[in-house]
mmCIF file of C-alpha atoms and ligand atoms in Angstrom:
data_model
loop_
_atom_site.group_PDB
_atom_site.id
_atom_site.type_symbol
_atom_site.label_atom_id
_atom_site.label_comp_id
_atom_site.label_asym_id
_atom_site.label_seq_id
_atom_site.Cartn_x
_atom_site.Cartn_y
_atom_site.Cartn_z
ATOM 1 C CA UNK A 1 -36.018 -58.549 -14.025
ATOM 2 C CA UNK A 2 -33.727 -55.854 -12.527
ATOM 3 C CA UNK A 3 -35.455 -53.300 -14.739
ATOM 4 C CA UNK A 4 -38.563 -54.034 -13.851
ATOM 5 C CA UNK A 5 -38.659 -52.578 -10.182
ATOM 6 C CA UNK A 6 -37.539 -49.223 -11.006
ATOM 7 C CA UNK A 7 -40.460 -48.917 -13.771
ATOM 8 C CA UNK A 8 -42.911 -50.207 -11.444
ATOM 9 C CA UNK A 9 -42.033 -47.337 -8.687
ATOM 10 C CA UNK A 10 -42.471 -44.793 -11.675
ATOM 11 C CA UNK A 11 -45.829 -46.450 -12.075
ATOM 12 C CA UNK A 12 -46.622 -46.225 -8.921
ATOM 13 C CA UNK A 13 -45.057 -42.698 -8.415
ATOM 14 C CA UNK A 14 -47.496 -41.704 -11.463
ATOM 15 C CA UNK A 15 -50.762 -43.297 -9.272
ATOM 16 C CA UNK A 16 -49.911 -41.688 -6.621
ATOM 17 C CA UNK A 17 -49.397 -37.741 -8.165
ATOM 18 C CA UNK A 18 -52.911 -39.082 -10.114
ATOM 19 C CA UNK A 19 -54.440 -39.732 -6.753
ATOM 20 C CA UNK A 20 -53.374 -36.291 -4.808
ATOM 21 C CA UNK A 21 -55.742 -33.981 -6.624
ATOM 22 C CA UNK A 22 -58.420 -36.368 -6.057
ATOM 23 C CA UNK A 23 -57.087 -36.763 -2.280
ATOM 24 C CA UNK A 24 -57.004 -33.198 -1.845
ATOM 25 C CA UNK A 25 -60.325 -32.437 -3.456
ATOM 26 C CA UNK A 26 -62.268 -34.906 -0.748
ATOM 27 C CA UNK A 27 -60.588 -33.587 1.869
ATOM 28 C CA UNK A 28 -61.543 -30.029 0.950
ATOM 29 C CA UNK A 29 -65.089 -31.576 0.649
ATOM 30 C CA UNK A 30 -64.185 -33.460 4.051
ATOM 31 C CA UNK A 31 -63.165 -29.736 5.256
ATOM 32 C CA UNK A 32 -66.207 -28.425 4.258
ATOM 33 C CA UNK A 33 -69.350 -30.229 5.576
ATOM 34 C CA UNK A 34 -67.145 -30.170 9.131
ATOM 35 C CA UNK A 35 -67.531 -26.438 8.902
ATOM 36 C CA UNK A 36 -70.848 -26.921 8.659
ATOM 37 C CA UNK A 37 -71.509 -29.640 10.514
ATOM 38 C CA UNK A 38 -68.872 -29.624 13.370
ATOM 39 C CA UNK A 39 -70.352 -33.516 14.556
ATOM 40 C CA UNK A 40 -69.568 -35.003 11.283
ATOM 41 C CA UNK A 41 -65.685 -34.395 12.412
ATOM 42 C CA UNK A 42 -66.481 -37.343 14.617
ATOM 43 C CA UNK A 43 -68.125 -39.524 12.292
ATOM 44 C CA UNK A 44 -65.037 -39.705 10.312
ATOM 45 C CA UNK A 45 -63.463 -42.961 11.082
ATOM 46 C CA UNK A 46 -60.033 -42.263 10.903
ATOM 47 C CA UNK A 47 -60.520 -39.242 13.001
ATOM 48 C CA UNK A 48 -62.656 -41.631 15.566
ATOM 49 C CA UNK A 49 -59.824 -43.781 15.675
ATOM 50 C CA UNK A 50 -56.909 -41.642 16.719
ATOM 51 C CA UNK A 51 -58.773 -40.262 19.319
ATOM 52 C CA UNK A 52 -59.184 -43.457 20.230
ATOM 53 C CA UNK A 53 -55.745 -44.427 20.082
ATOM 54 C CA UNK A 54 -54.337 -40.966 21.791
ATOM 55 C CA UNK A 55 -56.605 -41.533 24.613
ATOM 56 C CA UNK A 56 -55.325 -45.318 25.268
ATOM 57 C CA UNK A 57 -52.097 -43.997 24.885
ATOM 58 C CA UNK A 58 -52.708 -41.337 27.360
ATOM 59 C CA UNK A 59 -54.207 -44.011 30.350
ATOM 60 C CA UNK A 60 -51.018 -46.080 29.009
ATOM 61 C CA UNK A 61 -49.190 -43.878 30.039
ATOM 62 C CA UNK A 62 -50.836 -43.010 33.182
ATOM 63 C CA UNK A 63 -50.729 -46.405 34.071
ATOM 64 C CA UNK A 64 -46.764 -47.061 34.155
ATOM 65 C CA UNK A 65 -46.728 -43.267 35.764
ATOM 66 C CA UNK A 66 -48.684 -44.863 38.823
ATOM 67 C CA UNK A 67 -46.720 -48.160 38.385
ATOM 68 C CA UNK A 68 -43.312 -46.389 38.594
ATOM 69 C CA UNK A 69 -44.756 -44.458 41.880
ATOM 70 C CA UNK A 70 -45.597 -47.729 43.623
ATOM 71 C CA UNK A 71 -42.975 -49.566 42.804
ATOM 72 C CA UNK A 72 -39.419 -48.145 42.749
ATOM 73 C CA UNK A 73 -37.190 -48.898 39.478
ATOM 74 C CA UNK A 74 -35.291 -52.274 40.877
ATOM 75 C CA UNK A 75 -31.784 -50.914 40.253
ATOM 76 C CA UNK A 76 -33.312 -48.459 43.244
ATOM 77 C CA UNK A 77 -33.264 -51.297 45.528
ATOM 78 C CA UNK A 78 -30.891 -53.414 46.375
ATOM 79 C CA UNK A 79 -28.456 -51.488 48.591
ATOM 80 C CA UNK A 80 -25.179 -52.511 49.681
ATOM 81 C CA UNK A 81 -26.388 -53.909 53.450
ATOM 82 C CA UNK A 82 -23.488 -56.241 53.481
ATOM 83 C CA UNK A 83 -19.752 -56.103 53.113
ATOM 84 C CA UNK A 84 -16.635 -58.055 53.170
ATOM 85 C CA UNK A 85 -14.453 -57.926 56.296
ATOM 86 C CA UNK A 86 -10.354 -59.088 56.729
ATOM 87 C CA UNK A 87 -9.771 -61.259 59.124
ATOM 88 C CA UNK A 88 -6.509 -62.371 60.699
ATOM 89 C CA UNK A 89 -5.959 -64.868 63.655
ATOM 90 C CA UNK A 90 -4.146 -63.885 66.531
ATOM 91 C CA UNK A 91 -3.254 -67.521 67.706
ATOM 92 C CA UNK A 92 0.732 -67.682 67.659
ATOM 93 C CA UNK A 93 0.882 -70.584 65.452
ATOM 94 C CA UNK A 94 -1.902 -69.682 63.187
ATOM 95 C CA UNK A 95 -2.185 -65.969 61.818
ATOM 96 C CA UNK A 96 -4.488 -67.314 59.453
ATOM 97 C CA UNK A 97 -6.020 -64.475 56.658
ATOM 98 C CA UNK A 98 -9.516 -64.982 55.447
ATOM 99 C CA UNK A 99 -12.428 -62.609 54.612
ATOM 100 C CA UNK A 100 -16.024 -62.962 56.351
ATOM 101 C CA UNK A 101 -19.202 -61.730 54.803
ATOM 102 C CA UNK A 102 -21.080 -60.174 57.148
ATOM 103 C CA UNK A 103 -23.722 -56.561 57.728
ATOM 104 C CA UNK A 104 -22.437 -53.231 56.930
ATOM 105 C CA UNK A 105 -20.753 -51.896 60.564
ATOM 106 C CA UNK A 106 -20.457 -55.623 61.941
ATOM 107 C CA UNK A 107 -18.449 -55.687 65.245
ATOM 108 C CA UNK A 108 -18.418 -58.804 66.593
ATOM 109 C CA UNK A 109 -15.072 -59.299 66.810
ATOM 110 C CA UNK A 110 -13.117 -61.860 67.638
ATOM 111 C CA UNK A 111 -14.803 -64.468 65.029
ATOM 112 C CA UNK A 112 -13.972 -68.154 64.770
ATOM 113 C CA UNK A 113 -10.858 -68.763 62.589
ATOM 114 C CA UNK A 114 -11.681 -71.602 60.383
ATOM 115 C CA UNK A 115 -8.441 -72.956 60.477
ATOM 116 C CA UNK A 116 -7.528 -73.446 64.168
ATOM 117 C CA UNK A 117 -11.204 -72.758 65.072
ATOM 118 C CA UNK A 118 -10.441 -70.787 68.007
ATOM 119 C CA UNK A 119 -12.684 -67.888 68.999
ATOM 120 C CA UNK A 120 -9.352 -65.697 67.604
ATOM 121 C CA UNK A 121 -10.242 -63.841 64.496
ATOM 122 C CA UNK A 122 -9.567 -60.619 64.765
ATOM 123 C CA UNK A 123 -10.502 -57.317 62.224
ATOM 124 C CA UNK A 124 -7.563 -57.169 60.392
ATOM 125 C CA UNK A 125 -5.957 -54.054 58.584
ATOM 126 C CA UNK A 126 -3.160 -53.361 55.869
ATOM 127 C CA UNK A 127 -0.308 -52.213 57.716
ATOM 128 C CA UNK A 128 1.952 -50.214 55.069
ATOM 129 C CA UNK A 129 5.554 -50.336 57.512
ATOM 130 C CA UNK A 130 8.827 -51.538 55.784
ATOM 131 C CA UNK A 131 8.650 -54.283 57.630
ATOM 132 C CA UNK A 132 4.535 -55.195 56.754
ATOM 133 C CA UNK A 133 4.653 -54.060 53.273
ATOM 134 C CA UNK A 134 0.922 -54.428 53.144
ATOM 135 C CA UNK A 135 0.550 -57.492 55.191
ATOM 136 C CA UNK A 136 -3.141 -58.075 57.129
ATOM 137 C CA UNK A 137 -2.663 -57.027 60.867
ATOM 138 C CA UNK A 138 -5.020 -57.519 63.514
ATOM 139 C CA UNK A 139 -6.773 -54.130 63.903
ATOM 140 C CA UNK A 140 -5.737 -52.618 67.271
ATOM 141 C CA UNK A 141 -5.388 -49.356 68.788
ATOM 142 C CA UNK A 142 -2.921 -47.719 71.044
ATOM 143 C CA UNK A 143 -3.716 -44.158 72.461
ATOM 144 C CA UNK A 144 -6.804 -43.772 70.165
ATOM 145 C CA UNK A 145 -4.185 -44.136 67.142
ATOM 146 C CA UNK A 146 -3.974 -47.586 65.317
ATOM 147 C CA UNK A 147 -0.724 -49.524 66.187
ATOM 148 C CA UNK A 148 0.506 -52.549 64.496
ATOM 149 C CA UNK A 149 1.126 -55.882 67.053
ATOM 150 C CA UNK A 150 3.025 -57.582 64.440
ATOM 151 C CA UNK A 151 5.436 -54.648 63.723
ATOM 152 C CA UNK A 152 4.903 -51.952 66.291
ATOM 153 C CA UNK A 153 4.628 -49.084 64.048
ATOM 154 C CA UNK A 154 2.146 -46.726 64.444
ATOM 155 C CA UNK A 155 -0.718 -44.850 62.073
ATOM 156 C CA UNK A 156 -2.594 -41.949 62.016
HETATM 157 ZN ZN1 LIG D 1 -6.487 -69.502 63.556
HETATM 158 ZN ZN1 LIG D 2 3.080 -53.808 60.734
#
């Protein structure tokens, strides 16, 4: 069985070689009454048919060129409009941390505090001080220059 395939692709190898000269001598023909005829080029069917196909291709291809236009690609589109904002509460016994989602540039600060729900949320920052390390801070400013209520220190 295993020796069969390869003899059949020499017999088929053999066809084919039999069939160029035959190939080539109808094309010549082919070649021939075009030069004569120029129309006949179009009464060839395979010839018909790629032009057919090329010029489908071509209003394909057209089409999703207008598509794209009309419609931008969707990774184009959504835009980061919102973002997340730390909060800390400034009620003495609460200084609870949470994050809001809310519009790019929100400043509607203070925010309810869902723990205590006072009206005392306040934008909070990192403050970096020894004494902070990195703890949320409300965000507020002394002299134009962002000071820490919880430490006292002082940022640029
Ligand atoms: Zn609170
Ligand atoms: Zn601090």
């Amino acid at each position: 069985m295993a020796q069969e395939h390869p003899k059949r692709l020499v017999e088929w190898f053999h066809l084919l070689r039999g069939q160029i000269p035959v190939a080539r001598q109808r094309f010549r023909d082919w070649l021939a009454a075009v030069r004569e005829e120029p129309v006949l080029i179009w009464h060839t069917t395979a010839v018909r048919y790629a032009a057919y196909g090329l010029g489908a291709a071509v209003l394909l291809w057209g089409a999703t060129r207008v598509a794209g236009t009309l419609a931008p690609p969707a990774t184009a589109r959504p835009q980061a409009k919102t973002a997340d904002f730390h909060v800390v509460c400034t009620g003495l016994d609460c200084r609870h941390h949470f994050v809001i989602h809310r519009k790019f540039g929100y400043r509607k600060f203070p925010v309810d505090c869902p723990k205590c729900q006072n009206k005392t949320g306040a934008q909070a920052r990192r403050c970096n001080s020894a004494t902070c390390r990195g703890r949320w801070v409300p965000l507020e400013r002394q002299d134009g220059k962002l000071y820490c209520p919880v430490c006292g220190a002082g940022s640029e």
